[in-house]
Short mmCIF file of C-alpha atoms in Angstrom, two decimals:
data_model
loop_
_atom_site.label_atom_id
_atom_site.label_comp_id
_atom_site.label_asym_id
_atom_site.label_seq_id
_atom_site.Cartn_x
_atom_site.Cartn_y
_atom_site.Cartn_z
CA MET A 12 -17.76 -7.92 45.97
CA ARG A 13 -15.59 -11.01 45.16
CA ILE A 14 -14.60 -13.58 41.88
CA ASP A 15 -14.46 -16.52 41.60
CA LEU A 16 -10.59 -17.78 39.96
CA GLU A 17 -12.08 -20.77 38.05
CA SER A 18 -15.15 -18.83 36.34
CA PHE A 19 -12.65 -15.98 36.06
CA GLU A 20 -9.50 -17.90 34.26
CA LYS A 21 -12.18 -19.00 32.10
CA TRP A 22 -13.53 -15.78 31.05
CA TYR A 23 -10.16 -15.49 30.49
CA ALA A 24 -9.34 -17.53 28.00
CA ASN A 25 -12.84 -16.71 25.33
CA GLN A 26 -11.73 -13.58 25.04
CA VAL A 27 -8.59 -10.79 23.63
CA LYS A 28 -9.94 -7.39 24.96
CA TYR A 29 -7.91 -7.58 27.78
CA LYS A 30 -4.81 -9.19 29.64
CA LYS A 31 -3.14 -9.64 32.71
CA VAL A 32 -0.17 -7.23 34.19
CA GLY A 33 2.46 -9.29 33.13
CA GLY A 34 0.32 -12.36 32.73
CA GLU A 35 -0.12 -14.95 29.95
CA GLU A 36 -2.27 -13.65 26.66
CA PRO A 37 -5.16 -14.06 27.20
CA GLY A 38 -8.30 -16.12 24.35
CA LYS A 39 -6.06 -19.49 24.91
CA GLU A 40 -9.47 -21.59 24.60
CA LEU A 41 -11.32 -18.94 22.21
CA ARG A 42 -8.05 -19.75 19.88
CA GLU A 43 -7.66 -23.12 20.23
CA LYS A 44 -11.67 -22.97 18.47
CA SER A 45 -11.74 -19.71 16.34
CA TYR A 46 -10.12 -17.58 14.46
CA SER A 47 -9.66 -13.81 13.46
CA PHE A 48 -10.14 -12.63 10.52
CA LYS A 49 -6.13 -11.77 10.01
CA GLU A 50 -5.51 -15.44 11.80
CA ALA A 51 -7.16 -16.84 9.20
CA ALA A 52 -6.21 -14.84 6.63
CA ASN A 53 -2.14 -15.55 7.78
CA ILE A 54 -3.18 -18.63 7.68
CA LEU A 55 -3.65 -18.20 4.02
CA GLY A 56 -0.90 -16.08 3.16
CA ILE A 57 -3.67 -13.36 2.43
CA HIS A 58 -5.52 -9.87 2.79
CA ASP A 59 -7.61 -10.59 5.65
CA CYS A 60 -10.05 -8.34 3.01
CA ASP A 61 -10.31 -10.92 0.72
CA LEU A 62 -11.89 -13.51 3.48
CA TYR A 63 -14.07 -11.32 4.79
CA ASP A 64 -15.13 -11.47 0.51
CA ILE A 65 -15.26 -14.72 0.43
CA TRP A 66 -17.04 -15.33 3.73
CA LYS A 67 -19.72 -11.96 2.71
CA ASN A 68 -20.67 -13.45 -0.98
CA GLU A 69 -20.68 -17.41 0.35
CA LYS A 70 -22.50 -16.58 3.57
CA LEU A 71 -20.69 -18.51 5.60
CA GLU A 72 -21.11 -18.78 9.40
CA TYR A 73 -18.97 -17.03 11.91
CA ILE A 74 -19.95 -15.86 15.29
CA THR A 75 -18.86 -11.94 17.14
CA VAL A 76 -16.56 -11.73 19.73
CA ASP A 77 -16.78 -8.81 22.01
CA PHE A 78 -18.07 -6.78 18.63
CA VAL A 79 -15.09 -8.52 16.64
CA ARG A 80 -16.19 -11.48 14.43
CA ARG A 81 -14.44 -14.78 15.27
CA ILE A 82 -14.76 -17.66 11.71
CA PRO A 83 -15.00 -21.07 13.69
CA VAL A 84 -12.00 -23.70 13.23
CA ASP A 85 -14.83 -26.57 12.29
CA ILE A 86 -16.47 -24.32 10.27
CA PHE A 87 -13.13 -23.00 8.27
CA GLU A 88 -11.58 -26.57 8.07
CA LYS A 89 -14.86 -27.41 6.55
CA TRP A 90 -14.61 -24.22 3.66
CA TYR A 91 -11.23 -24.80 2.93
CA ALA A 92 -12.19 -28.74 2.36
CA ASP A 93 -14.57 -27.43 -0.81
CA GLN A 94 -12.58 -25.42 -2.31
CA ASP A 95 -9.24 -25.74 -5.03
CA VAL A 96 -7.97 -21.23 -4.67
CA TYR A 97 -6.17 -20.70 -1.71
CA ARG A 98 -4.17 -22.91 0.22
CA LYS A 99 -2.58 -22.60 3.79
CA VAL A 100 0.75 -21.13 3.92
CA THR A 101 3.92 -24.06 5.07
CA HIS A 102 4.47 -20.92 7.73
CA ILE A 103 3.50 -18.30 9.38
CA PRO A 104 5.92 -15.97 10.61
CA THR A 105 6.34 -14.99 14.01
CA ALA A 106 6.57 -10.75 15.06
CA GLU A 107 10.52 -11.79 15.93
CA GLU A 108 10.99 -13.67 12.54
CA LEU A 109 9.10 -10.45 10.53
CA GLU A 110 11.10 -7.93 11.89
CA ASN A 111 14.82 -10.39 11.24
CA ASP A 112 13.74 -12.38 8.73
CA TYR A 113 12.29 -10.34 6.41
CA ILE A 114 10.85 -7.07 4.89
CA CYS A 115 8.79 -5.67 3.58
CA LEU A 116 7.58 -4.97 -0.05
CA GLN A 117 7.46 -1.18 0.70
CA ASP A 118 10.97 -0.21 2.42
CA ALA A 119 11.88 -3.33 -0.23
CA ALA A 120 11.02 -0.39 -3.04
CA ASP A 121 12.47 2.06 -1.10
CA LEU A 122 15.96 0.85 -0.88
CA LEU A 123 16.34 0.36 -4.94
CA GLY A 124 14.85 3.64 -5.97
CA ILE A 125 11.53 2.49 -7.50
CA SER A 126 7.34 1.94 -6.87
CA ARG A 127 6.10 -0.09 -4.15
CA GLU A 128 3.55 -1.44 -7.23
CA LYS A 129 6.93 -2.09 -9.79
CA LEU A 130 8.81 -4.55 -7.17
CA ALA A 131 5.42 -6.07 -7.29
CA LYS A 132 5.25 -6.50 -10.89
CA ILE A 133 9.20 -7.46 -11.16
CA ALA A 134 8.24 -9.99 -8.31
CA ARG A 135 5.11 -11.70 -10.74
CA ARG A 136 6.30 -11.39 -14.04
CA GLU A 137 10.19 -11.38 -14.80
CA GLU A 138 12.15 -14.60 -14.74
CA ILE A 139 14.40 -12.64 -11.97
CA GLY A 140 11.57 -11.84 -9.64
CA ARG A 141 11.17 -15.46 -9.02
CA LEU A 142 14.06 -15.29 -6.57
CA LEU A 143 11.99 -13.45 -4.48
CA ASP A 144 10.35 -15.48 -1.71
CA SER A 145 7.00 -13.93 -0.49
CA THR A 146 4.75 -14.13 1.39
CA ILE A 147 1.34 -11.71 2.66
CA CYS A 148 1.24 -11.81 7.18
CA ASN A 149 -0.81 -9.12 9.20
CA ASN A 150 -2.13 -7.98 5.56
CA LYS A 151 1.53 -6.79 3.61
CA ARG A 152 3.60 -8.67 1.56
CA TRP A 153 6.71 -9.08 2.84
CA ILE A 154 10.12 -10.49 1.02
CA THR A 155 12.29 -12.39 2.78
CA ARG A 156 15.43 -11.03 3.44
CA LYS A 157 17.94 -13.91 2.53
CA SER A 158 15.88 -14.03 -0.99
CA PHE A 159 16.15 -10.14 -1.05
CA GLN A 160 19.58 -10.61 -1.29
CA LEU A 161 19.97 -13.87 -4.42
CA PHE A 162 17.45 -11.27 -6.27
CA LEU A 163 20.18 -8.43 -5.68
CA ASN A 164 22.52 -10.46 -6.20
CA ALA A 165 21.85 -12.09 -9.34
CA GLN A 166 21.36 -8.71 -11.50
CA ASN A 167 22.85 -5.48 -12.28
CA VAL A 168 19.53 -3.62 -12.80
CA TYR A 169 18.26 -3.20 -9.61
CA TYR A 170 20.91 -2.41 -6.72
CA ILE A 171 20.09 -0.26 -3.34
CA MET A 172 20.59 3.79 -3.64
CA ASN A 173 22.71 5.51 -1.39
CA ASP A 174 22.30 9.35 -0.80
CA GLY A 175 23.16 10.22 -3.90
CA ASP A 176 22.05 8.09 -6.29
CA LYS A 177 18.16 8.78 -5.20
CA GLN A 178 19.03 12.82 -4.93
CA GLU A 179 19.88 12.53 -9.33
CA GLU A 180 16.98 10.68 -9.55
CA SER A 181 14.73 12.96 -8.08
CA GLN A 182 16.29 15.64 -10.17
CA LEU A 183 15.75 13.35 -13.00
CA LEU A 184 12.00 12.81 -12.30
CA GLN A 185 11.79 16.47 -12.12
CA GLU A 186 13.57 16.77 -15.44
CA ASN A 187 11.33 14.77 -16.81
CA GLU A 188 8.58 16.76 -14.95
CA THR A 189 9.70 19.98 -16.76
CA LEU A 190 10.01 17.80 -20.51
CA SER A 191 6.11 16.94 -20.18
CA LEU A 192 5.59 20.19 -19.74
CA GLU A 193 7.10 21.59 -22.46
CA ILE A 194 5.63 19.99 -24.48
CA LYS A 195 1.73 20.06 -23.93
CA GLU A 196 -0.10 21.39 -26.37
CA TYR A 197 -3.22 23.20 -23.68
CA ILE A 198 -1.88 22.98 -20.03
CA SER A 199 -3.61 22.86 -16.33
CA ARG A 200 -4.04 26.93 -14.23
CA GLN A 201 -1.52 24.81 -12.21
CA ASP A 202 1.45 23.97 -15.19
CA ALA A 203 0.51 28.40 -16.53
CA ALA A 204 1.34 29.34 -13.03
CA GLU A 205 4.79 27.15 -12.68
CA LEU A 206 5.44 28.67 -15.78
CA ALA A 207 4.80 32.08 -14.57
CA GLY A 208 5.55 31.49 -11.72
CA VAL A 209 2.93 33.06 -10.32
CA SER A 210 -0.25 31.55 -8.09
CA VAL A 211 -3.10 29.85 -9.66
CA SER A 212 -5.37 32.65 -8.46
CA THR A 213 -3.29 34.97 -10.41
CA VAL A 214 -4.06 32.68 -13.83
CA THR A 215 -8.33 33.02 -13.49
CA LYS A 216 -8.33 36.25 -13.65
CA TRP A 217 -5.68 36.40 -16.79
CA MET A 218 -7.45 33.62 -18.34
CA GLN A 219 -10.98 36.06 -17.88
CA SER A 220 -9.43 38.51 -19.66
CA GLY A 221 -9.57 36.35 -22.99
CA GLU A 222 -5.78 37.08 -24.39
CA PHE A 223 -5.43 33.07 -24.97
CA GLN A 224 -7.01 30.39 -25.85
CA CYS A 225 -8.86 27.64 -23.51
CA VAL A 226 -10.68 25.08 -23.29
CA GLY A 227 -13.29 23.01 -21.05
CA ALA A 228 -15.72 24.28 -18.46
CA GLY A 229 -15.65 25.29 -14.07
CA LYS A 230 -12.61 23.61 -12.97
CA VAL A 231 -10.79 21.82 -15.45
CA LEU A 232 -10.51 24.52 -17.83
CA ARG A 233 -6.97 24.19 -19.96
CA VAL A 234 -4.71 26.98 -21.39
CA HIS A 235 -3.28 27.17 -24.79
CA ARG A 236 0.60 26.18 -23.95
CA GLN A 237 1.48 28.27 -27.01
CA GLN A 238 -0.80 30.93 -26.77
CA PHE A 239 0.11 31.78 -23.13
CA LEU A 240 3.64 31.92 -23.09
CA ASN A 241 3.33 34.40 -26.07
CA TRP A 242 0.84 37.01 -23.48
CA LEU A 243 3.25 36.02 -21.34
CA ASN A 244 6.07 37.12 -22.65
CA GLU A 245 4.25 40.67 -23.98
CA HIS A 246 3.82 40.96 -20.59
CA ARG A 247 6.34 39.68 -18.79
CA GLU A 248 7.61 43.19 -16.79
CA GLY A 249 3.78 42.58 -15.92
CA VAL A 250 4.27 39.85 -14.28
CA ILE A 251 5.42 39.50 -10.68
#
């Protein structure tokens, strides 16, 4: 069986599922006529799930190619012209640019020893956060390495932590958790087990004895901390 070369190339240019070994990228004509939701989202600098919601809520037209939904270019451009909420980004980073010139928000937060949510809040609300030049691409928020360095140079609160800093931070978090455990009036079975150095099932058996006050019901029973500690001190010799 032989396939006409012209029809093969036509098919190849209108699909993205299969790629020639060592050949050009597939879907050239398809990409000229339509966007995947991720491609369209990259144009706007948003997550594709947000664009899916827009298309669903506004009942906008799409096509399906190899079981994947795509947005015709003319439909996208008409929608874009009829709205004033979203703006196209000035530049969509290439894979090489993302690797060399950008750092994803999570990695930047890890370097600073803070949560991703905290860094996002800094970027949105704090004056110093305006230095962070960011964009959403491929459903991740990215910060330019240049602006991240400017951010580091412009303040002395946030800095790249070394291993010693991270160890100290971890120890501080553990101490705070211990302090929080010490001041709770009622504690969970897991907290009680930690205080006693036993398993949760052992604490459950102790609770059934009725020696200390419990509140709640079922799986959310909580133990009166001071009564539990008093009981624990009296029976310490029997605790393994």
